[in-house]
Amino acid sequence: MPRPGRNTYSDQKPPYSYISLTAMAIQSCPEKMLPLSEIYKFIMDRFPYYRENTQRWQNSLRHNLSFNDCFIKIPRRPDQPGKGSFWALHPSCGDMFENGSFLRRRKRFKILMAAERLAQSKQAEAAHYLQQQAKLRLSALQAAAGTHLPQMATYNLGVSQSQSTFKHPFAIENIIAREYKVPGSLAFSTMQSMSAGYPLHNQLTTAWPHMYNTCGVLDPAAPISMGGGGGEYSAYGVPIKSLCHGGPSLPAIPMPIKPTPTSMVGFSALPPPHIHAFLSHSPQSLSPTSPQTAAGSLQSSPSTPSGSLTNSSTMQPVAVH
DNA sequence: ACCTGTTTACGATCTT
DNA sequence: AAGATCGTAAACAGGT
């Protein structure tokens, strides 16, 4: 693994996949969306390696943008003249990386097809039923014992807690600032950040607030088609295909290769991102970084040591198969 | 012409 | 070994 210089990886190839690099770029801007040219620029600015052979890697990068469901295309509004569309991260794409490596994802982010969603909804029903049963038993126990048993964390879902402190794992300071801090162990810290949930709805409400309902969750029932303007655009100028690659307008769910123990329990219904974030975090892991601004931290204090994440078991968002 | 975006194909590498 | 992921090349279409 190349050891980075103060700000960059010098001329060596950075240990990040194009997906990571693109996500970094998108995360680095306040709007959480960037046109292709700005993504190029971000990468070239920070990684000299990519100042050469631009044809090659830019082609690869474009391929990744189109091919991977974790990237969504947001068309420019009439008041945003320029070439090409904006690119953003899908609200549910955060849980892609593990192993502490940005070279390879734990699983590929993929949008579910209708049949898979149906199977999932059935699992969700079962999960809900089991949860209700557990609640009932708990209540019965409490009543019988006349005591107040501690609430199960599962039922104690604060919504606001994770929003203000948590930084998306693709935030540049989360990726680079901590990299190599403690060789061998830092990757693990980063992994914790990457595999945890995050309130991506924050950024998406910025990028396309119209697609979010009051819970801050991508709303599958959000206004879709609006006649007249060409048919394939939502009421807010977002092309349907952009929101859901190659399929109906359904929320995307990361698909693990294999169900994990936690996901097998029955939490197959993907919780809203903010709840998922809460579920995925131990209290200690909520503030993974030192207080520094999200954008621009790379330039300002790249060597600033940041707090490492504590180990916490992560909850996989969904089980399919 | 050039840029952007999509798609297909293939080989390398890694994980299970 | 099989499958998943990644990187690369290339063809093509559409827009500016």
Short mmCIF file of C-alpha atoms (C1' of nucleotides) in Angstrom, two decimals:
data_model
loop_
_atom_site.label_atom_id
_atom_site.label_comp_id
_atom_site.label_asym_id
_atom_site.label_seq_id
_atom_site.Cartn_x
_atom_site.Cartn_y
_atom_site.Cartn_z
CA MET A 1 0.00 0.00 0.00
CA PRO A 2 1.50 3.32 -0.98
CA ARG A 3 2.09 5.70 1.82
CA PRO A 4 0.57 9.03 1.07
CA GLY A 5 2.37 12.25 1.11
CA ARG A 6 1.02 15.12 3.05
CA ASN A 7 -1.94 15.66 0.81
CA THR A 8 -1.62 13.24 -1.98
CA TYR A 9 -0.36 9.90 -3.05
CA SER A 10 2.35 11.52 -5.04
CA ASP A 11 2.57 9.82 -8.38
CA GLN A 12 1.58 6.43 -7.17
CA LYS A 13 -1.79 5.03 -7.83
CA PRO A 14 -4.02 5.75 -4.87
CA PRO A 15 -5.44 2.72 -3.11
CA TYR A 16 -8.97 3.64 -4.00
CA SER A 17 -11.28 2.29 -6.58
CA TYR A 18 -12.94 4.59 -9.02
CA ILE A 19 -16.11 4.18 -7.07
CA SER A 20 -14.37 5.39 -3.95
CA LEU A 21 -12.74 8.26 -5.72
CA THR A 22 -15.98 9.33 -7.27
CA ALA A 23 -17.80 9.07 -3.99
CA MET A 24 -15.10 11.13 -2.32
CA ALA A 25 -15.50 13.82 -4.91
CA ILE A 26 -19.23 13.91 -4.54
CA GLN A 27 -18.99 13.94 -0.79
CA SER A 28 -16.50 16.75 -0.82
CA CYS A 29 -18.88 19.33 -2.10
CA PRO A 30 -21.64 20.81 0.04
CA GLU A 31 -24.32 20.02 -2.49
CA LYS A 32 -23.31 16.37 -2.51
CA MET A 33 -23.52 16.26 -6.22
CA LEU A 34 -21.05 17.12 -8.93
CA PRO A 35 -20.89 17.23 -12.67
CA LEU A 36 -18.53 14.83 -14.34
CA SER A 37 -15.98 17.49 -15.09
CA GLU A 38 -15.80 18.45 -11.43
CA ILE A 39 -15.32 14.86 -10.43
CA TYR A 40 -12.41 14.68 -12.84
CA LYS A 41 -11.04 17.86 -11.41
CA PHE A 42 -11.34 16.71 -7.83
CA ILE A 43 -9.45 13.55 -8.55
CA MET A 44 -6.74 15.20 -10.55
CA ASP A 45 -6.29 17.91 -7.96
CA ARG A 46 -5.66 15.44 -5.21
CA PHE A 47 -4.07 12.54 -6.95
CA PRO A 48 -1.29 13.39 -9.36
CA TYR A 49 -1.39 9.87 -10.61
CA TYR A 50 -4.58 10.74 -12.39
CA ARG A 51 -3.12 13.70 -14.18
CA GLU A 52 -1.82 11.34 -16.77
CA ASN A 53 -3.58 8.95 -19.06
CA THR A 54 -6.72 10.92 -18.54
CA GLN A 55 -8.45 9.25 -21.44
CA ARG A 56 -8.07 5.87 -19.88
CA TRP A 57 -9.19 6.46 -16.32
CA GLN A 58 -11.87 8.93 -17.23
CA ASN A 59 -13.43 6.38 -19.47
CA SER A 60 -13.31 3.91 -16.63
CA LEU A 61 -14.81 6.41 -14.30
CA ARG A 62 -17.67 7.18 -16.65
CA HIS A 63 -18.23 3.49 -16.98
CA ASN A 64 -18.47 3.20 -13.22
CA LEU A 65 -20.89 6.06 -12.95
CA SER A 66 -23.24 4.51 -15.42
CA PHE A 67 -22.79 0.95 -14.40
CA ASN A 68 -23.08 1.20 -10.66
CA ASP A 69 -26.41 1.81 -9.08
CA CYS A 70 -24.78 3.62 -6.22
CA PHE A 71 -24.45 6.65 -8.44
CA ILE A 72 -27.46 8.55 -9.53
CA LYS A 73 -27.71 11.11 -12.22
CA ILE A 74 -29.42 14.35 -11.48
CA PRO A 75 -30.23 16.47 -14.48
CA ARG A 76 -29.47 20.12 -14.46
CA ARG A 77 -32.30 22.47 -13.93
CA PRO A 78 -32.83 25.17 -16.49
CA ASP A 79 -31.20 27.64 -14.16
CA GLN A 80 -28.10 25.48 -13.91
CA PRO A 81 -26.60 25.73 -17.36
CA GLY A 82 -23.66 23.58 -18.20
CA LYS A 83 -22.64 20.35 -19.73
CA GLY A 84 -23.76 17.03 -18.52
CA SER A 85 -25.74 16.11 -15.46
CA PHE A 86 -24.89 16.12 -11.82
CA TRP A 87 -23.90 12.92 -10.15
CA ALA A 88 -24.78 12.03 -6.59
CA LEU A 89 -24.61 9.05 -4.33
CA HIS A 90 -27.65 6.94 -3.87
CA PRO A 91 -29.09 7.40 -0.37
CA SER A 92 -28.65 3.74 0.47
CA CYS A 93 -25.28 3.16 -1.03
CA GLY A 94 -23.17 3.82 1.99
CA ASP A 95 -22.77 0.33 3.22
CA MET A 96 -20.74 -0.90 0.33
CA PHE A 97 -17.28 -1.12 1.70
CA GLU A 98 -15.77 -3.34 4.25
CA ASN A 99 -12.43 -4.95 4.86
CA GLY A 100 -10.97 -1.51 5.39
CA SER A 101 -10.17 -1.38 1.76
CA PHE A 102 -11.56 1.05 -0.69
CA LEU A 103 -10.17 -1.01 -3.47
CA ARG A 104 -12.83 -3.60 -3.18
CA ARG A 105 -16.33 -3.40 -1.92
CA ARG A 106 -17.87 -5.88 0.40
CA LYS A 107 -20.82 -6.06 -1.86
CA ARG A 108 -22.06 -4.34 -4.86
CA PHE A 109 -24.81 -1.84 -4.42
CA LYS A 110 -27.67 -2.98 -6.53
CA ILE A 111 -31.21 -1.91 -6.98
CA LEU A 112 -33.68 -4.62 -6.27
CA MET A 113 -36.10 -5.86 -8.82
CA ALA A 114 -39.75 -6.27 -8.06
CA ALA A 115 -39.61 -9.98 -7.27
CA GLU A 116 -36.80 -9.52 -4.84
CA ARG A 117 -38.63 -6.72 -3.17
CA LEU A 118 -41.67 -8.89 -2.82
CA ALA A 119 -39.64 -11.56 -1.11
CA GLN A 120 -38.19 -8.91 1.12
CA SER A 121 -41.52 -7.51 2.09
CA LYS A 122 -42.58 -10.95 3.20
CA GLN A 123 -39.51 -11.21 5.34
CA ALA A 124 -40.28 -7.80 6.69
CA GLU A 125 -43.75 -8.90 7.64
CA ALA A 126 -42.33 -11.86 9.45
CA ALA A 127 -39.84 -9.65 11.18
CA HIS A 128 -42.52 -7.25 12.20
CA TYR A 129 -44.59 -10.07 13.55
CA LEU A 130 -41.69 -11.37 15.59
CA GLN A 131 -41.00 -7.92 16.94
CA GLN A 132 -44.61 -7.52 17.97
CA GLN A 133 -44.51 -10.87 19.69
CA ALA A 134 -41.37 -9.89 21.50
CA LYS A 135 -42.97 -6.65 22.61
CA LEU A 136 -45.98 -8.48 23.90
CA ARG A 137 -43.87 -10.90 25.83
CA LEU A 138 -41.84 -8.07 27.23
CA SER A 139 -44.97 -6.26 28.34
CA ALA A 140 -46.30 -9.39 29.89
CA LEU A 141 -43.07 -9.91 31.73
CA GLN A 142 -43.09 -6.34 32.96
CA ALA A 143 -46.65 -6.61 34.11
CA ALA A 144 -46.03 -9.90 35.83
CA ALA A 145 -42.86 -8.78 37.52
CA GLY A 146 -44.16 -5.39 38.35
CA THR A 147 -40.85 -3.97 37.33
CA HIS A 148 -39.66 -1.78 34.58
CA LEU A 149 -37.34 -3.77 32.48
CA PRO A 150 -34.89 -1.81 30.46
CA GLN A 151 -36.11 -0.93 27.07
CA MET A 152 -34.65 -2.84 24.27
CA ALA A 153 -32.48 -0.65 22.18
CA THR A 154 -34.36 -1.74 19.13
CA TYR A 155 -37.42 0.02 20.34
CA ASN A 156 -35.67 3.09 21.42
CA LEU A 157 -34.93 4.69 18.16
CA GLY A 158 -33.81 8.22 18.47
CA VAL A 159 -33.87 9.92 15.15
CA SER A 160 -31.86 13.01 15.64
CA GLN A 161 -28.91 11.54 17.39
CA SER A 162 -26.87 10.43 14.49
CA GLN A 163 -27.61 13.27 12.20
CA SER A 164 -25.55 16.04 13.61
CA THR A 165 -22.41 14.18 14.48
CA PHE A 166 -22.05 11.56 11.89
CA LYS A 167 -20.09 12.10 8.76
CA HIS A 168 -20.62 10.03 5.73
CA PRO A 169 -17.81 7.53 5.35
CA PHE A 170 -17.04 8.88 1.94
CA ALA A 171 -16.47 12.30 3.39
CA ILE A 172 -12.97 13.10 2.45
CA GLU A 173 -11.79 13.47 6.00
CA ASN A 174 -13.19 10.12 6.84
CA ILE A 175 -11.33 8.49 4.06
CA ILE A 176 -8.05 10.22 3.75
CA ALA A 177 -7.41 11.99 7.00
CA ARG A 178 -7.50 8.76 8.91
CA GLU A 179 -5.76 6.69 6.36
CA TYR A 180 -2.49 5.23 7.54
CA LYS A 181 -2.73 6.86 10.90
CA VAL A 182 -2.00 3.60 12.57
CA PRO A 183 -0.80 1.21 9.95
CA GLY A 184 -2.63 -2.00 10.18
CA SER A 185 -5.26 -0.86 12.58
CA LEU A 186 -6.51 2.22 10.95
CA ALA A 187 -8.00 0.36 8.12
CA PHE A 188 -10.13 -1.33 10.66
CA SER A 189 -11.25 1.95 12.07
CA THR A 190 -12.16 3.11 8.67
CA MET A 191 -14.02 -0.07 8.10
CA GLN A 192 -16.15 0.63 11.09
CA SER A 193 -17.05 3.91 9.66
CA MET A 194 -17.72 2.52 6.27
CA SER A 195 -19.84 -0.36 7.32
CA ALA A 196 -21.97 1.57 9.69
CA GLY A 197 -25.08 3.33 8.66
CA TYR A 198 -25.18 6.99 7.94
CA PRO A 199 -27.78 9.62 7.54
CA LEU A 200 -27.39 9.93 3.86
CA HIS A 201 -30.75 11.55 3.65
CA ASN A 202 -29.06 14.70 4.77
CA GLN A 203 -27.11 14.96 1.62
CA LEU A 204 -29.92 13.82 -0.54
CA THR A 205 -32.29 16.31 0.89
CA THR A 206 -29.72 18.77 -0.26
CA ALA A 207 -29.28 17.20 -3.61
CA TRP A 208 -32.91 16.55 -4.31
CA PRO A 209 -35.08 17.46 -1.37
CA HIS A 210 -38.16 16.86 -3.40
CA MET A 211 -37.58 13.13 -3.32
CA TYR A 212 -37.76 12.93 0.43
CA ASN A 213 -40.77 12.59 2.57
CA THR A 214 -41.06 14.06 6.00
CA CYS A 215 -39.02 11.28 7.51
CA GLY A 216 -36.10 12.15 5.35
CA VAL A 217 -36.40 8.90 3.54
CA LEU A 218 -36.35 8.42 -0.12
CA ASP A 219 -39.97 8.19 -0.89
CA PRO A 220 -40.89 5.47 -3.32
CA ALA A 221 -44.24 7.06 -3.68
CA ALA A 222 -42.80 10.42 -4.47
CA PRO A 223 -44.37 12.12 -7.40
CA ILE A 224 -43.22 10.32 -10.42
CA SER A 225 -44.44 11.10 -13.76
CA MET A 226 -45.51 14.37 -15.04
CA GLY A 227 -47.00 14.43 -18.40
CA GLY A 228 -46.02 16.82 -21.03
CA GLY A 229 -42.36 17.39 -20.69
CA GLY A 230 -41.25 14.22 -22.37
CA GLY A 231 -42.75 11.66 -20.07
CA GLU A 232 -39.71 10.23 -18.43
CA TYR A 233 -39.19 12.95 -15.90
CA SER A 234 -40.58 13.11 -12.46
CA ALA A 235 -42.60 16.04 -11.38
CA TYR A 236 -39.42 17.66 -10.17
CA GLY A 237 -37.33 17.23 -13.20
CA VAL A 238 -35.58 14.11 -12.06
CA PRO A 239 -35.64 11.43 -14.68
CA ILE A 240 -37.13 8.25 -13.40
CA LYS A 241 -34.34 6.17 -14.79
CA SER A 242 -31.87 8.25 -12.94
CA LEU A 243 -33.54 7.55 -9.67
CA CYS A 244 -33.85 3.88 -10.28
CA HIS A 245 -31.56 2.42 -12.77
CA GLY A 246 -33.31 0.35 -15.32
CA GLY A 247 -36.42 -0.30 -13.40
CA PRO A 248 -39.48 1.02 -11.71
CA SER A 249 -39.13 3.75 -9.22
CA LEU A 250 -38.25 1.68 -6.22
CA PRO A 251 -35.93 2.37 -3.38
CA ALA A 252 -32.62 0.69 -3.79
CA ILE A 253 -31.25 -1.62 -1.20
CA PRO A 254 -27.70 -2.78 -0.89
CA MET A 255 -27.54 -6.46 -1.53
CA PRO A 256 -25.09 -8.46 0.46
CA ILE A 257 -23.66 -11.47 -1.15
CA LYS A 258 -24.72 -13.53 1.79
CA PRO A 259 -27.09 -12.90 4.62
CA THR A 260 -25.30 -11.96 7.77
CA PRO A 261 -26.18 -13.24 11.22
CA THR A 262 -27.82 -10.00 12.19
CA SER A 263 -29.78 -9.72 9.03
CA MET A 264 -30.94 -13.27 9.40
CA VAL A 265 -32.76 -12.36 12.53
CA GLY A 266 -35.45 -10.83 10.49
CA PHE A 267 -34.55 -7.24 10.01
CA SER A 268 -34.85 -7.69 6.36
CA ALA A 269 -36.89 -4.62 5.87
CA LEU A 270 -34.43 -1.89 5.34
CA PRO A 271 -35.03 0.67 8.00
CA PRO A 272 -35.08 4.26 7.01
CA PRO A 273 -31.53 5.53 6.79
CA HIS A 274 -31.68 7.53 9.98
CA ILE A 275 -32.97 4.58 11.92
CA HIS A 276 -30.53 2.32 10.27
CA ALA A 277 -27.81 4.71 11.25
CA PHE A 278 -28.91 4.62 14.80
CA LEU A 279 -29.16 0.88 14.86
CA SER A 280 -25.74 0.56 13.43
CA HIS A 281 -23.94 2.75 15.89
CA SER A 282 -22.75 2.19 19.30
CA PRO A 283 -22.64 5.48 21.16
CA GLN A 284 -18.89 5.57 20.96
CA SER A 285 -18.88 5.34 17.24
CA LEU A 286 -21.02 8.32 16.64
CA SER A 287 -18.20 10.78 16.51
CA PRO A 288 -15.56 9.16 14.45
CA THR A 289 -13.64 12.24 13.57
CA SER A 290 -12.15 15.18 15.27
CA PRO A 291 -14.15 18.33 14.88
CA GLN A 292 -13.30 19.62 11.50
CA THR A 293 -15.33 20.68 8.61
CA ALA A 294 -16.35 18.13 6.12
CA ALA A 295 -15.27 19.77 2.93
CA GLY A 296 -11.77 20.93 2.52
CA SER A 297 -10.31 19.16 5.46
CA LEU A 298 -7.94 17.40 3.15
CA GLN A 299 -6.27 20.58 2.20
CA SER A 300 -6.47 22.29 5.53
CA SER A 301 -5.29 19.65 7.92
CA PRO A 302 -4.56 16.42 6.21
CA SER A 303 -2.42 15.11 8.97
CA THR A 304 -4.75 16.00 11.74
CA PRO A 305 -5.17 12.89 13.81
CA SER A 306 -8.73 11.95 14.17
CA GLY A 307 -10.42 9.83 16.70
CA SER A 308 -10.55 6.24 15.78
CA LEU A 309 -13.76 4.41 15.84
CA THR A 310 -14.44 1.92 18.44
CA ASN A 311 -15.34 -1.53 17.52
CA SER A 312 -19.01 -2.05 17.16
CA SER A 313 -20.94 -4.76 15.58
CA THR A 314 -22.53 -3.62 12.45
CA MET A 315 -25.95 -4.39 11.30
CA GLN A 316 -26.24 -5.31 7.72
CA PRO A 317 -29.07 -3.51 6.10
CA VAL A 318 -30.84 -6.32 4.43
CA ALA A 319 -30.73 -9.94 3.59
CA VAL A 320 -31.58 -11.13 0.20
CA HIS A 321 -31.39 -14.59 -1.27
"C1'" DA B 1 -15.00 17.98 -32.74
"C1'" DC B 2 -15.45 17.15 -28.27
"C1'" DC B 3 -17.81 15.84 -24.13
"C1'" DT B 4 -21.02 13.01 -21.78
"C1'" DG B 5 -23.32 8.82 -20.96
"C1'" DT B 6 -24.47 3.84 -21.89
"C1'" DT B 7 -23.35 -0.63 -22.84
"C1'" DT B 8 -20.68 -4.79 -23.80
"C1'" DA B 9 -16.72 -7.49 -23.34
"C1'" DC B 10 -12.74 -9.43 -21.27
"C1'" DG B 11 -9.02 -10.37 -18.13
"C1'" DA B 12 -7.17 -9.81 -13.42
"C1'" DT B 13 -7.82 -10.17 -8.72
"C1'" DC B 14 -10.11 -11.20 -4.63
"C1'" DT B 15 -13.52 -13.69 -1.70
"C1'" DT B 16 -16.18 -17.55 -0.42
"C1'" DA C 1 -13.60 -23.60 -8.47
"C1'" DA C 2 -17.09 -20.31 -8.75
"C1'" DG C 3 -18.68 -15.98 -8.23
"C1'" DA C 4 -18.05 -11.06 -7.35
"C1'" DT C 5 -15.64 -6.97 -8.09
"C1'" DC C 6 -12.56 -4.05 -10.53
"C1'" DG C 7 -10.05 -1.92 -14.41
"C1'" DT C 8 -9.76 -1.22 -19.09
"C1'" DA C 9 -10.99 -0.92 -23.92
"C1'" DA C 10 -14.14 0.05 -27.23
"C1'" DA C 11 -18.33 1.07 -29.80
"C1'" DC C 12 -22.03 3.92 -30.04
"C1'" DA C 13 -25.51 7.66 -29.37
"C1'" DG C 14 -26.79 12.17 -28.12
"C1'" DG C 15 -25.81 16.85 -26.82
"C1'" DT C 16 -23.18 21.24 -27.09
#
